[in-house]
PQR file with spaces between the fields and no chain letter, atoms N, CA, C, O and H, PARSE charges and radii, in Angstrom:
ATOM       1  N    GLY     1       4.214   -4.631    8.282 -0.4000 1.5000
ATOM       2  CA   GLY     1       2.974   -3.995    7.866 -0.0000 2.0000
ATOM       3  C    GLY     1       1.787   -4.981    7.597  0.5500 1.7000
ATOM       4  O    GLY     1       0.655   -4.776    8.036 -0.5500 1.4000
ATOM       5  N    GLU     2       2.116   -6.006    6.884 -0.4000 1.5000
ATOM       6  CA   GLU     2       1.007   -6.994    6.480 -0.0000 2.0000
ATOM       7  C    GLU     2       0.340   -7.482    7.822  0.5500 1.7000
ATOM       8  O    GLU     2      -0.885   -7.471    7.950 -0.5500 1.4000
ATOM       9  H    GLU     2       3.036   -6.173    6.527  0.4000 1.0000
ATOM      10  N    ALA     3       1.099   -7.863    8.707 -0.4000 1.5000
ATOM      11  CA   ALA     3       0.506   -8.415    9.923 -0.0000 2.0000
ATOM      12  C    ALA     3      -0.560   -7.366   10.656  0.5500 1.7000
ATOM      13  O    ALA     3      -1.613   -7.687   11.206 -0.5500 1.4000
ATOM      14  H    ALA     3       2.094   -7.872    8.602  0.4000 1.0000
ATOM      15  N    LEU     4      -0.049   -6.128   10.529 -0.4000 1.5000
ATOM      16  CA   LEU     4      -0.860   -5.036   11.030 -0.0000 2.0000
ATOM      17  C    LEU     4      -2.200   -4.859   10.320  0.5500 1.7000
ATOM      18  O    LEU     4      -3.226   -4.647   10.965 -0.5500 1.4000
ATOM      19  H    LEU     4       0.807   -5.867   10.083  0.4000 1.0000
ATOM      20  N    LEU     5      -2.186   -4.946    9.025 -0.4000 1.5000
ATOM      21  CA   LEU     5      -3.353   -4.964    8.193 -0.0000 2.0000
ATOM      22  C    LEU     5      -4.320   -6.091    8.540  0.5500 1.7000
ATOM      23  O    LEU     5      -5.527   -5.898    8.688 -0.5500 1.4000
ATOM      24  H    LEU     5      -1.352   -5.118    8.501  0.4000 1.0000
ATOM      25  N    VAL     6      -3.722   -7.284    8.663 -0.4000 1.5000
ATOM      26  CA   VAL     6      -4.525   -8.449    9.184 -0.0000 2.0000
ATOM      27  C    VAL     6      -5.288   -8.181   10.491  0.5500 1.7000
ATOM      28  O    VAL     6      -6.464   -8.479   10.702 -0.5500 1.4000
ATOM      29  H    VAL     6      -2.742   -7.440    8.544  0.4000 1.0000
ATOM      30  N    LEU     7      -4.451   -7.584   11.322 -0.4000 1.5000
ATOM      31  CA   LEU     7      -5.109   -7.222   12.740 -0.0000 2.0000
ATOM      32  C    LEU     7      -5.799   -6.007   12.784  0.5500 1.7000
ATOM      33  O    LEU     7      -5.991   -5.421   13.849 -0.5500 1.4000
ATOM      34  H    LEU     7      -3.496   -7.343   11.150  0.4000 1.0000
ATOM      35  N    ASP     8      -6.272   -5.491   11.457 -0.4000 1.5000
ATOM      36  CA   ASP     8      -7.104   -4.341   11.386 -0.0000 2.0000
ATOM      37  C    ASP     8      -6.552   -3.140   12.100  0.5500 1.7000
ATOM      38  O    ASP     8      -7.273   -2.465   12.835 -0.5500 1.4000
ATOM      39  H    ASP     8      -6.115   -5.967   10.592  0.4000 1.0000
ATOM      40  N    ARG     9      -5.242   -2.852   11.892 -0.4000 1.5000
ATOM      41  CA   ARG     9      -4.540   -1.742   12.419 -0.0000 2.0000
ATOM      42  C    ARG     9      -3.902   -0.965   11.268  0.5500 1.7000
ATOM      43  O    ARG     9      -2.680   -0.941   11.120 -0.5500 1.4000
ATOM      44  H    ARG     9      -4.656   -3.400   11.295  0.4000 1.0000
ATOM      45  N    PRO    10      -4.732   -0.344   10.477 -0.5600 1.5000
ATOM      46  CA   PRO    10      -4.213    0.257    9.317  0.2800 2.0000
ATOM      47  C    PRO    10      -3.389    1.526    9.563  0.5500 1.7000
ATOM      48  O    PRO    10      -2.581    1.862    8.698 -0.5500 1.4000
ATOM      49  N    GLU    11      -3.517    2.185   10.570 -0.4000 1.5000
ATOM      50  CA   GLU    11      -2.753    3.363   10.857 -0.0000 2.0000
ATOM      51  C    GLU    11      -1.317    2.926   11.156  0.5500 1.7000
ATOM      52  O    GLU    11      -0.363    3.517   10.650 -0.5500 1.4000
ATOM      53  H    GLU    11      -4.174    1.913   11.273  0.4000 1.0000
ATOM      54  N    GLU    12      -1.173    1.890   11.980 -0.4000 1.5000
ATOM      55  CA   GLU    12       0.196    1.300   12.146 -0.0000 2.0000
ATOM      56  C    GLU    12       0.796    0.680   10.981  0.5500 1.7000
ATOM      57  O    GLU    12       2.000    0.787   10.747 -0.5500 1.4000
ATOM      58  H    GLU    12      -1.948    1.410   12.392  0.4000 1.0000
ATOM      59  N    ALA    13      -0.058   -0.007   10.196 -0.4000 1.5000
ATOM      60  CA   ALA    13       0.451   -0.507    8.995 -0.0000 2.0000
ATOM      61  C    ALA    13       1.008    0.589    8.051  0.5500 1.7000
ATOM      62  O    ALA    13       2.054    0.427    7.423 -0.5500 1.4000
ATOM      63  H    ALA    13      -1.036   -0.094   10.386  0.4000 1.0000
ATOM      64  N    GLU    14       0.286    1.669    7.986 -0.4000 1.5000
ATOM      65  CA   GLU    14       0.717    2.743    7.087 -0.0000 2.0000
ATOM      66  C    GLU    14       2.014    3.200    7.490  0.5500 1.7000
ATOM      67  O    GLU    14       2.877    3.315    6.619 -0.5500 1.4000
ATOM      68  H    GLU    14      -0.564    1.801    8.496  0.4000 1.0000
ATOM      69  N    ARG    15       2.300    3.501    8.780 -0.4000 1.5000
ATOM      70  CA   ARG    15       3.532    3.875    9.299 -0.0000 2.0000
ATOM      71  C    ARG    15       4.608    2.963    8.937  0.5500 1.7000
ATOM      72  O    ARG    15       5.631    3.413    8.421 -0.5500 1.4000
ATOM      73  H    ARG    15       1.599    3.408    9.487  0.4000 1.0000
ATOM      74  N    ALA    16       4.458    1.675    9.173 -0.4000 1.5000
ATOM      75  CA   ALA    16       5.405    0.644    8.920 -0.0000 2.0000
ATOM      76  C    ALA    16       5.809    0.596    7.346  0.5500 1.7000
ATOM      77  O    ALA    16       6.977    0.606    6.958 -0.5500 1.4000
ATOM      78  H    ALA    16       3.627    1.310    9.592  0.4000 1.0000
ATOM      79  N    PHE    17       4.762    0.545    6.566 -0.4000 1.5000
ATOM      80  CA   PHE    17       5.046    0.641    5.159 -0.0000 2.0000
ATOM      81  C    PHE    17       5.687    1.909    4.663  0.5500 1.7000
ATOM      82  O    PHE    17       6.538    1.885    3.774 -0.5500 1.4000
ATOM      83  H    PHE    17       3.813    0.536    6.882  0.4000 1.0000
ATOM      84  N    ALA    18       5.293    2.968    5.213 -0.4000 1.5000
ATOM      85  CA   ALA    18       5.931    4.265    4.748 -0.0000 2.0000
ATOM      86  C    ALA    18       7.415    4.279    5.129  0.5500 1.7000
ATOM      87  O    ALA    18       8.272    4.749    4.381 -0.5500 1.4000
ATOM      88  H    ALA    18       4.601    2.988    5.935  0.4000 1.0000
ATOM      89  N    ALA    19       7.674    3.748    6.315 -0.4000 1.5000
ATOM      90  CA   ALA    19       9.135    3.757    6.775 -0.0000 2.0000
ATOM      91  C    ALA    19       9.954    2.863    5.732  0.5500 1.7000
ATOM      92  O    ALA    19      11.058    3.216    5.317 -0.5500 1.4000
ATOM      93  H    ALA    19       6.977    3.366    6.922  0.4000 1.0000
ATOM      94  N    THR    20       9.385    1.788    5.377 -0.4000 1.5000
ATOM      95  CA   THR    20      10.105    1.005    4.382 -0.0000 2.0000
ATOM      96  C    THR    20      10.195    1.657    2.966  0.5500 1.7000
ATOM      97  O    THR    20      11.221    1.557    2.293 -0.5500 1.4000
ATOM      98  H    THR    20       8.488    1.501    5.713  0.4000 1.0000
ATOM      99  N    VAL    21       9.167    2.280    2.565 -0.4000 1.5000
ATOM     100  CA   VAL    21       9.213    3.032    1.318 -0.0000 2.0000
ATOM     101  C    VAL    21      10.315    4.191    1.449  0.5500 1.7000
ATOM     102  O    VAL    21      11.097    4.417    0.525 -0.5500 1.4000
ATOM     103  H    VAL    21       8.333    2.362    3.112  0.4000 1.0000
ATOM     104  N    ALA    22      10.328    4.823    2.501 -0.4000 1.5000
ATOM     105  CA   ALA    22      11.323    5.949    2.733 -0.0000 2.0000
ATOM     106  C    ALA    22      12.761    5.476    2.565  0.5500 1.7000
ATOM     107  O    ALA    22      13.642    6.165    2.049 -0.5500 1.4000
ATOM     108  H    ALA    22       9.693    4.639    3.251  0.4000 1.0000
ATOM     109  N    ALA    23      12.932    4.209    3.056 -0.4000 1.5000
ATOM     110  CA   ALA    23      14.300    3.606    3.086 -0.0000 2.0000
ATOM     111  C    ALA    23      14.585    2.993    1.708  0.5500 1.7000
ATOM     112  O    ALA    23      15.731    3.016    1.259 -0.5500 1.4000
ATOM     113  H    ALA    23      12.216    3.650    3.475  0.4000 1.0000
ATOM     114  N    ARG    24      13.557    2.439    1.021 -0.4000 1.5000
ATOM     115  CA   ARG    24      13.687    1.641   -0.254 -0.0000 2.0000
ATOM     116  C    ARG    24      12.580    1.984   -1.174  0.5500 1.7000
ATOM     117  O    ARG    24      11.642    1.198   -1.306 -0.5500 1.4000
ATOM     118  H    ARG    24      12.626    2.420    1.385  0.4000 1.0000
ATOM     119  N    PRO    25      12.625    3.186   -1.867 -0.5600 1.5000
ATOM     120  CA   PRO    25      11.456    3.639   -2.596  0.2800 2.0000
ATOM     121  C    PRO    25      11.030    2.630   -3.718  0.5500 1.7000
ATOM     122  O    PRO    25       9.883    2.651   -4.162 -0.5500 1.4000
ATOM     123  N    ALA    26      11.916    1.802   -4.139 -0.4000 1.5000
ATOM     124  CA   ALA    26      11.484    0.886   -5.247 -0.0000 2.0000
ATOM     125  C    ALA    26      10.952   -0.438   -4.740  0.5500 1.7000
ATOM     126  O    ALA    26      10.664   -1.334   -5.533 -0.5500 1.4000
ATOM     127  H    ALA    26      12.848    1.785   -3.779  0.4000 1.0000
ATOM     128  N    ALA    27      10.814   -0.580   -3.386 -0.4000 1.5000
ATOM     129  CA   ALA    27      10.232   -1.775   -2.802 -0.0000 2.0000
ATOM     130  C    ALA    27       8.712   -1.843   -3.217  0.5500 1.7000
ATOM     131  O    ALA    27       7.856   -1.144   -2.673 -0.5500 1.4000
ATOM     132  H    ALA    27      11.049    0.147   -2.742  0.4000 1.0000
ATOM     133  N    ILE    28       8.469   -2.680   -4.155 -0.4000 1.5000
ATOM     134  CA   ILE    28       6.973   -2.706   -4.612 -0.0000 2.0000
ATOM     135  C    ILE    28       6.128   -3.257   -3.536  0.5500 1.7000
ATOM     136  O    ILE    28       5.049   -2.712   -3.302 -0.5500 1.4000
ATOM     137  H    ILE    28       9.164   -3.247   -4.596  0.4000 1.0000
ATOM     138  N    PRO    29       6.529   -4.330   -2.828 -0.5600 1.5000
ATOM     139  CA   PRO    29       5.529   -4.759   -1.828  0.2800 2.0000
ATOM     140  C    PRO    29       5.186   -3.778   -0.711  0.5500 1.7000
ATOM     141  O    PRO    29       4.116   -3.828   -0.105 -0.5500 1.4000
ATOM     142  N    ALA    30       6.102   -2.923   -0.479 -0.4000 1.5000
ATOM     143  CA   ALA    30       5.972   -1.834    0.654 -0.0000 2.0000
ATOM     144  C    ALA    30       5.006   -0.718   -0.010  0.5500 1.7000
ATOM     145  O    ALA    30       4.168   -0.155    0.694 -0.5500 1.4000
ATOM     146  H    ALA    30       6.972   -2.882   -0.972  0.4000 1.0000
ATOM     147  N    GLN    31       5.140   -0.424   -1.338 -0.4000 1.5000
ATOM     148  CA   GLN    31       4.296    0.538   -1.965 -0.0000 2.0000
ATOM     149  C    GLN    31       2.964   -0.059   -2.054  0.5500 1.7000
ATOM     150  O    GLN    31       1.999    0.681   -1.863 -0.5500 1.4000
ATOM     151  H    GLN    31       5.821   -0.882   -1.911  0.4000 1.0000
ATOM     152  N    VAL    32       2.784   -1.260   -2.311 -0.4000 1.5000
ATOM     153  CA   VAL    32       1.379   -1.866   -2.464 -0.0000 2.0000
ATOM     154  C    VAL    32       0.752   -1.862   -1.050  0.5500 1.7000
ATOM     155  O    VAL    32      -0.389   -1.439   -0.866 -0.5500 1.4000
ATOM     156  H    VAL    32       3.568   -1.861   -2.466  0.4000 1.0000
ATOM     157  N    GLY    33       1.570   -2.368   -0.007 -0.4000 1.5000
ATOM     158  CA   GLY    33       0.987   -2.317    1.319 -0.0000 2.0000
ATOM     159  C    GLY    33       0.594   -0.964    1.787  0.5500 1.7000
ATOM     160  O    GLY    33      -0.391   -0.798    2.507 -0.5500 1.4000
ATOM     161  H    GLY    33       2.498   -2.711   -0.156  0.4000 1.0000
ATOM     162  N    LEU    34       1.406    0.067    1.357 -0.4000 1.5000
ATOM     163  CA   LEU    34       1.019    1.438    1.773 -0.0000 2.0000
ATOM     164  C    LEU    34      -0.204    1.819    1.091  0.5500 1.7000
ATOM     165  O    LEU    34      -1.003    2.502    1.733 -0.5500 1.4000
ATOM     166  H    LEU    34       2.207   -0.068    0.773  0.4000 1.0000
ATOM     167  N    GLY    35      -0.520    1.452   -0.248 -0.4000 1.5000
ATOM     168  CA   GLY    35      -1.594    1.751   -0.910 -0.0000 2.0000
ATOM     169  C    GLY    35      -2.824    1.094   -0.246  0.5500 1.7000
ATOM     170  O    GLY    35      -3.868    1.717   -0.052 -0.5500 1.4000
ATOM     171  H    GLY    35       0.128    0.898   -0.770  0.4000 1.0000
ATOM     172  N    ARG    36      -2.644   -0.192    0.090 -0.4000 1.5000
ATOM     173  CA   ARG    36      -3.816   -0.948    0.750 -0.0000 2.0000
ATOM     174  C    ARG    36      -4.146   -0.377    2.125  0.5500 1.7000
ATOM     175  O    ARG    36      -5.321   -0.264    2.473 -0.5500 1.4000
ATOM     176  H    ARG    36      -1.796   -0.698   -0.068  0.4000 1.0000
ATOM     177  N    ALA    37      -3.103   -0.002    2.938 -0.4000 1.5000
ATOM     178  CA   ALA    37      -3.437    0.705    4.230 -0.0000 2.0000
ATOM     179  C    ALA    37      -4.068    1.960    4.057  0.5500 1.7000
ATOM     180  O    ALA    37      -4.939    2.291    4.861 -0.5500 1.4000
ATOM     181  H    ALA    37      -2.148   -0.094    2.655  0.4000 1.0000
ATOM     182  N    ARG    38      -3.709    2.802    2.997 -0.4000 1.5000
ATOM     183  CA   ARG    38      -4.442    3.994    2.876 -0.0000 2.0000
ATOM     184  C    ARG    38      -5.785    3.902    2.247  0.5500 1.7000
ATOM     185  O    ARG    38      -6.583    4.833    2.359 -0.5500 1.4000
ATOM     186  H    ARG    38      -3.001    2.533    2.344  0.4000 1.0000
ATOM     187  N    THR    39      -6.078    2.787    1.572 -0.4000 1.5000
ATOM     188  CA   THR    39      -7.508    2.460    1.105 -0.0000 2.0000
ATOM     189  C    THR    39      -8.228    2.153    2.373  0.5500 1.7000
ATOM     190  O    THR    39      -9.350    2.638    2.524 -0.5500 1.4000
ATOM     191  H    THR    39      -5.430    2.031    1.480  0.4000 1.0000
ATOM     192  N    ARG    40      -7.740    1.447    3.245 -0.4000 1.5000
ATOM     193  CA   ARG    40      -8.492    0.996    4.431 -0.0000 2.0000
ATOM     194  C    ARG    40      -8.878    2.245    5.333  0.5500 1.7000
ATOM     195  O    ARG    40      -9.897    2.292    6.023 -0.5500 1.4000
ATOM     196  H    ARG    40      -6.829    1.053    3.122  0.4000 1.0000
ATOM     197  N    LEU    41      -7.906    3.270    5.232 -0.4000 1.5000
ATOM     198  CA   LEU    41      -8.189    4.488    5.883 -0.0000 2.0000
ATOM     199  C    LEU    41      -9.112    5.505    5.151  0.5500 1.7000
ATOM     200  O    LEU    41      -9.467    6.553    5.691 -0.5500 1.4000
ATOM     201  H    LEU    41      -7.078    3.232    4.672  0.4000 1.0000
ATOM     202  N    GLY    42      -9.468    5.153    3.937 -0.4000 1.5000
ATOM     203  CA   GLY    42     -10.396    5.961    3.226 -0.0000 2.0000
ATOM     204  C    GLY    42      -9.610    7.044    2.475  0.5500 1.7000
ATOM     205  O    GLY    42     -10.279    7.939    1.958 -0.5500 1.4000
ATOM     206  H    GLY    42      -9.180    4.301    3.499  0.4000 1.0000
ATOM     207  N    ARG    43      -8.329    7.075    2.354 -0.4000 1.5000
ATOM     208  CA   ARG    43      -7.513    8.092    1.741 -0.0000 2.0000
ATOM     209  C    ARG    43      -7.139    7.574    0.303  0.5500 1.7000
ATOM     210  O    ARG    43      -5.987    7.225    0.045 -0.5500 1.4000
ATOM     211  H    ARG    43      -7.786    6.348    2.774  0.4000 1.0000
ATOM     212  N    PHE    44      -8.128    7.538   -0.600 -0.4000 1.5000
ATOM     213  CA   PHE    44      -8.020    6.892   -1.832 -0.0000 2.0000
ATOM     214  C    PHE    44      -7.104    7.680   -2.723  0.5500 1.7000
ATOM     215  O    PHE    44      -6.383    7.018   -3.470 -0.5500 1.4000
ATOM     216  H    PHE    44      -9.064    7.822   -0.390  0.4000 1.0000
ATOM     217  N    GLY    45      -7.016    8.974   -2.762 -0.4000 1.5000
ATOM     218  CA   GLY    45      -5.972    9.547   -3.579 -0.0000 2.0000
ATOM     219  C    GLY    45      -4.550    9.259   -3.309  0.5500 1.7000
ATOM     220  O    GLY    45      -3.735    9.153   -4.224 -0.5500 1.4000
ATOM     221  H    GLY    45      -7.601    9.512   -2.155  0.4000 1.0000
ATOM     222  N    GLU    46      -4.212    9.117   -1.933 -0.4000 1.5000
ATOM     223  CA   GLU    46      -2.980    8.715   -1.528 -0.0000 2.0000
ATOM     224  C    GLU    46      -2.736    7.352   -1.785  0.5500 1.7000
ATOM     225  O    GLU    46      -1.604    6.996   -2.112 -0.5500 1.4000
ATOM     226  H    GLU    46      -4.874    9.203   -1.189  0.4000 1.0000
ATOM     227  N    ALA    47      -3.758    6.461   -1.666 -0.4000 1.5000
ATOM     228  CA   ALA    47      -3.643    5.024   -2.078 -0.0000 2.0000
ATOM     229  C    ALA    47      -3.307    4.880   -3.567  0.5500 1.7000
ATOM     230  O    ALA    47      -2.441    4.111   -3.984 -0.5500 1.4000
ATOM     231  H    ALA    47      -4.678    6.750   -1.401  0.4000 1.0000
ATOM     232  N    GLU    48      -4.031    5.649   -4.310 -0.4000 1.5000
ATOM     233  CA   GLU    48      -3.733    5.607   -5.804 -0.0000 2.0000
ATOM     234  C    GLU    48      -2.356    5.967   -6.165  0.5500 1.7000
ATOM     235  O    GLU    48      -1.726    5.354   -7.027 -0.5500 1.4000
ATOM     236  H    GLU    48      -4.735    6.273   -3.972  0.4000 1.0000
ATOM     237  N    ALA    49      -1.863    7.023   -5.461 -0.4000 1.5000
ATOM     238  CA   ALA    49      -0.399    7.431   -5.671 -0.0000 2.0000
ATOM     239  C    ALA    49       0.701    6.381   -5.365  0.5500 1.7000
ATOM     240  O    ALA    49       1.691    6.208   -6.076 -0.5500 1.4000
ATOM     241  H    ALA    49      -2.375    7.521   -4.761  0.4000 1.0000
ATOM     242  N    SER    50       0.424    5.714   -4.250 -0.4000 1.5000
ATOM     243  CA   SER    50       1.289    4.644   -3.812 -0.0000 2.0000
ATOM     244  C    SER    50       1.231    3.487   -4.854  0.5500 1.7000
ATOM     245  O    SER    50       2.277    2.952   -5.223 -0.5500 1.4000
ATOM     246  H    SER    50      -0.380    5.856   -3.672  0.4000 1.0000
ATOM     247  N    LEU    51       0.059    3.113   -5.314 -0.4000 1.5000
ATOM     248  CA   LEU    51      -0.032    2.011   -6.207 -0.0000 2.0000
ATOM     249  C    LEU    51       0.498    2.405   -7.645  0.5500 1.7000
ATOM     250  O    LEU    51       1.043    1.586   -8.386 -0.5500 1.4000
ATOM     251  H    LEU    51      -0.790    3.549   -5.015  0.4000 1.0000
ATOM     252  N    ALA    52       0.293    3.720   -7.972 -0.4000 1.5000
ATOM     253  CA   ALA    52       0.888    4.076   -9.290 -0.0000 2.0000
ATOM     254  C    ALA    52       2.415    4.060   -9.115  0.5500 1.7000
ATOM     255  O    ALA    52       3.097    3.753  -10.092 -0.5500 1.4000
ATOM     256  H    ALA    52      -0.149    4.386   -7.370  0.4000 1.0000
ATOM     257  N    ALA    53       2.982    4.352   -7.998 -0.4000 1.5000
ATOM     258  CA   ALA    53       4.569    4.323   -7.825 -0.0000 2.0000
ATOM     259  C    ALA    53       4.959    2.820   -8.014  0.5500 1.7000
ATOM     260  O    ALA    53       5.925    2.529   -8.721 -0.5500 1.4000
ATOM     261  H    ALA    53       2.428    4.602   -7.204  0.4000 1.0000
ATOM     262  N    ALA    54       4.260    1.927   -7.426 -0.4000 1.5000
ATOM     263  CA   ALA    54       4.547    0.440   -7.567 -0.0000 2.0000
ATOM     264  C    ALA    54       4.478    0.005   -9.000  0.5500 1.7000
ATOM     265  O    ALA    54       5.338   -0.734   -9.479 -0.5500 1.4000
ATOM     266  H    ALA    54       3.476    2.163   -6.853  0.4000 1.0000
ATOM     267  N    LEU    55       3.379    0.493   -9.741 -0.4000 1.5000
ATOM     268  CA   LEU    55       3.136    0.096  -11.094 -0.0000 2.0000
ATOM     269  C    LEU    55       4.193    0.775  -12.030  0.5500 1.7000
ATOM     270  O    LEU    55       4.527    0.224  -13.079 -0.5500 1.4000
ATOM     271  H    LEU    55       2.680    1.093   -9.353  0.4000 1.0000
ATOM     272  N    ALA    56       4.711    1.970  -11.640 -0.4000 1.5000
ATOM     273  CA   ALA    56       5.771    2.544  -12.423 -0.0000 2.0000
ATOM     274  C    ALA    56       7.031    1.827  -12.493  0.5500 1.7000
ATOM     275  O    ALA    56       7.812    1.920  -13.440 -0.5500 1.4000
ATOM     276  H    ALA    56       4.440    2.418  -10.787  0.4000 1.0000
ATOM     277  N    THR    57       7.225    1.028  -11.347 -0.4000 1.5000
ATOM     278  CA   THR    57       8.374    0.254  -11.274 -0.0000 2.0000
ATOM     279  C    THR    57       8.144   -1.159  -11.994  0.5500 1.7000
ATOM     280  O    THR    57       9.003   -1.710  -12.682 -0.5500 1.4000
ATOM     281  H    THR    57       6.591    0.953  -10.577  0.4000 1.0000
ATOM     282  N    ASP    58       6.980   -1.623  -11.763 -0.4000 1.5000
ATOM     283  CA   ASP    58       6.674   -2.900  -12.557 -0.0000 2.0000
ATOM     284  C    ASP    58       5.235   -2.984  -12.880  0.5500 1.7000
ATOM     285  O    ASP    58       4.378   -3.434  -12.120 -0.5500 1.4000
ATOM     286  H    ASP    58       6.282   -1.175  -11.204  0.4000 1.0000
ATOM     287  N    PRO    59       5.026   -2.495  -14.123 -0.5600 1.5000
ATOM     288  CA   PRO    59       3.523   -2.428  -14.672  0.2800 2.0000
ATOM     289  C    PRO    59       2.679   -3.711  -14.546  0.5500 1.7000
ATOM     290  O    PRO    59       1.449   -3.667  -14.568 -0.5500 1.4000
ATOM     291  N    LYS    60       3.403   -4.900  -14.407 -0.4000 1.5000
ATOM     292  CA   LYS    60       2.691   -6.116  -14.259 -0.0000 2.0000
ATOM     293  C    LYS    60       2.527   -6.695  -12.959  0.5500 1.7000
ATOM     294  O    LYS    60       2.094   -7.843  -12.856 -0.5500 1.4000
ATOM     295  H    LYS    60       4.402   -4.936  -14.389  0.4000 1.0000
ATOM     296  N    ASP    61       2.857   -5.952  -11.870 -0.4000 1.5000
ATOM     297  CA   ASP    61       2.772   -6.466  -10.522 -0.0000 2.0000
ATOM     298  C    ASP    61       1.400   -6.800  -10.136  0.5500 1.7000
ATOM     299  O    ASP    61       0.559   -5.901  -10.119 -0.5500 1.4000
ATOM     300  H    ASP    61       3.209   -5.019  -11.953  0.4000 1.0000
ATOM     301  N    LEU    62       1.110   -7.924   -9.845 -0.4000 1.5000
ATOM     302  CA   LEU    62      -0.208   -8.514   -9.659 -0.0000 2.0000
ATOM     303  C    LEU    62      -0.834   -7.880   -8.360  0.5500 1.7000
ATOM     304  O    LEU    62      -2.011   -7.520   -8.333 -0.5500 1.4000
ATOM     305  H    LEU    62       1.793   -8.654   -9.859  0.4000 1.0000
ATOM     306  N    GLY    63      -0.082   -7.777   -7.411 -0.4000 1.5000
ATOM     307  CA   GLY    63      -0.573   -7.219   -6.046 -0.0000 2.0000
ATOM     308  C    GLY    63      -0.941   -5.671   -6.340  0.5500 1.7000
ATOM     309  O    GLY    63      -1.991   -5.203   -5.902 -0.5500 1.4000
ATOM     310  H    GLY    63       0.874   -8.070   -7.433  0.4000 1.0000
ATOM     311  N    ALA    64      -0.203   -5.038   -6.958 -0.4000 1.5000
ATOM     312  CA   ALA    64      -0.533   -3.616   -7.189 -0.0000 2.0000
ATOM     313  C    ALA    64      -1.803   -3.462   -8.096  0.5500 1.7000
ATOM     314  O    ALA    64      -2.671   -2.626   -7.844 -0.5500 1.4000
ATOM     315  H    ALA    64       0.650   -5.418   -7.315  0.4000 1.0000
ATOM     316  N    LEU    65      -1.863   -4.346   -9.200 -0.4000 1.5000
ATOM     317  CA   LEU    65      -3.090   -4.332  -10.021 -0.0000 2.0000
ATOM     318  C    LEU    65      -4.341   -4.651   -9.378  0.5500 1.7000
ATOM     319  O    LEU    65      -5.381   -4.039   -9.621 -0.5500 1.4000
ATOM     320  H    LEU    65      -1.158   -5.025   -9.405  0.4000 1.0000
ATOM     321  N    VAL    66      -4.230   -5.776   -8.410 -0.4000 1.5000
ATOM     322  CA   VAL    66      -5.436   -6.049   -7.570 -0.0000 2.0000
ATOM     323  C    VAL    66      -5.818   -4.972   -6.736  0.5500 1.7000
ATOM     324  O    VAL    66      -6.990   -4.599   -6.690 -0.5500 1.4000
ATOM     325  H    VAL    66      -3.385   -6.273   -8.213  0.4000 1.0000
ATOM     326  N    ALA    67      -4.867   -4.414   -6.038 -0.4000 1.5000
ATOM     327  CA   ALA    67      -5.164   -3.365   -5.105 -0.0000 2.0000
ATOM     328  C    ALA    67      -5.750   -2.121   -5.755  0.5500 1.7000
ATOM     329  O    ALA    67      -6.585   -1.420   -5.183 -0.5500 1.4000
ATOM     330  H    ALA    67      -3.915   -4.716   -6.076  0.4000 1.0000
ATOM     331  N    GLN    68      -5.269   -1.871   -7.001 -0.4000 1.5000
ATOM     332  CA   GLN    68      -5.758   -0.698   -7.800 -0.0000 2.0000
ATOM     333  C    GLN    68      -7.185   -1.009   -8.198  0.5500 1.7000
ATOM     334  O    GLN    68      -8.055   -0.138   -8.212 -0.5500 1.4000
ATOM     335  H    GLN    68      -4.592   -2.441   -7.465  0.4000 1.0000
ATOM     336  N    GLY    69      -7.397   -2.245   -8.514 -0.4000 1.5000
ATOM     337  CA   GLY    69      -8.900   -2.607   -8.899 -0.0000 2.0000
ATOM     338  C    GLY    69      -9.832   -2.491   -7.790  0.5500 1.7000
ATOM     339  O    GLY    69     -11.025   -2.291   -8.018 -0.5500 1.4000
ATOM     340  H    GLY    69      -6.690   -2.953   -8.502  0.4000 1.0000
ATOM     341  N    GLU    70      -9.382   -2.601   -6.603 -0.4000 1.5000
ATOM     342  CA   GLU    70     -10.153   -2.530   -5.422 -0.0000 2.0000
ATOM     343  C    GLU    70     -10.550   -1.095   -5.080  0.5500 1.7000
ATOM     344  O    GLU    70     -11.487   -0.836   -4.325 -0.5500 1.4000
ATOM     345  H    GLU    70      -8.413   -2.764   -6.418  0.4000 1.0000
ATOM     346  N    LEU    71      -9.803   -0.195   -5.665 -0.4000 1.5000
ATOM     347  CA   LEU    71     -10.148    1.251   -5.514 -0.0000 2.0000
ATOM     348  C    LEU    71     -11.381    1.698   -6.372  0.5500 1.7000
ATOM     349  O    LEU    71     -12.049    2.682   -6.055 -0.5500 1.4000
ATOM     350  H    LEU    71      -9.042   -0.405   -6.278  0.4000 1.0000
ATOM     351  N    SER    72     -11.640    0.962   -7.424 -0.4000 1.5000
ATOM     352  CA   SER    72     -12.650    1.272   -8.450 -0.0000 2.0000
ATOM     353  C    SER    72     -14.054    0.974   -7.861  0.5500 1.7000
ATOM     354  O    SER    72     -15.062    1.160   -8.543 -0.5500 1.4000
ATOM     355  H    SER    72     -11.097    0.163   -7.682  0.4000 1.0000
């Protein structure tokens, strides 16, 4: 998913991250990536939900906190 975001392919990145989250819901990097992809797609409510799920697992996750800050 990360490579797809770098290549500016957020739709494909979202699918990749969503598949990982479906298989491993507690995978914080995938939740954060999903949030970042949805932010790039302008789907801010869904992005916030993904980031909130990551922060529920680890409230101090730096990647999730930074991505959440980018929504503001």
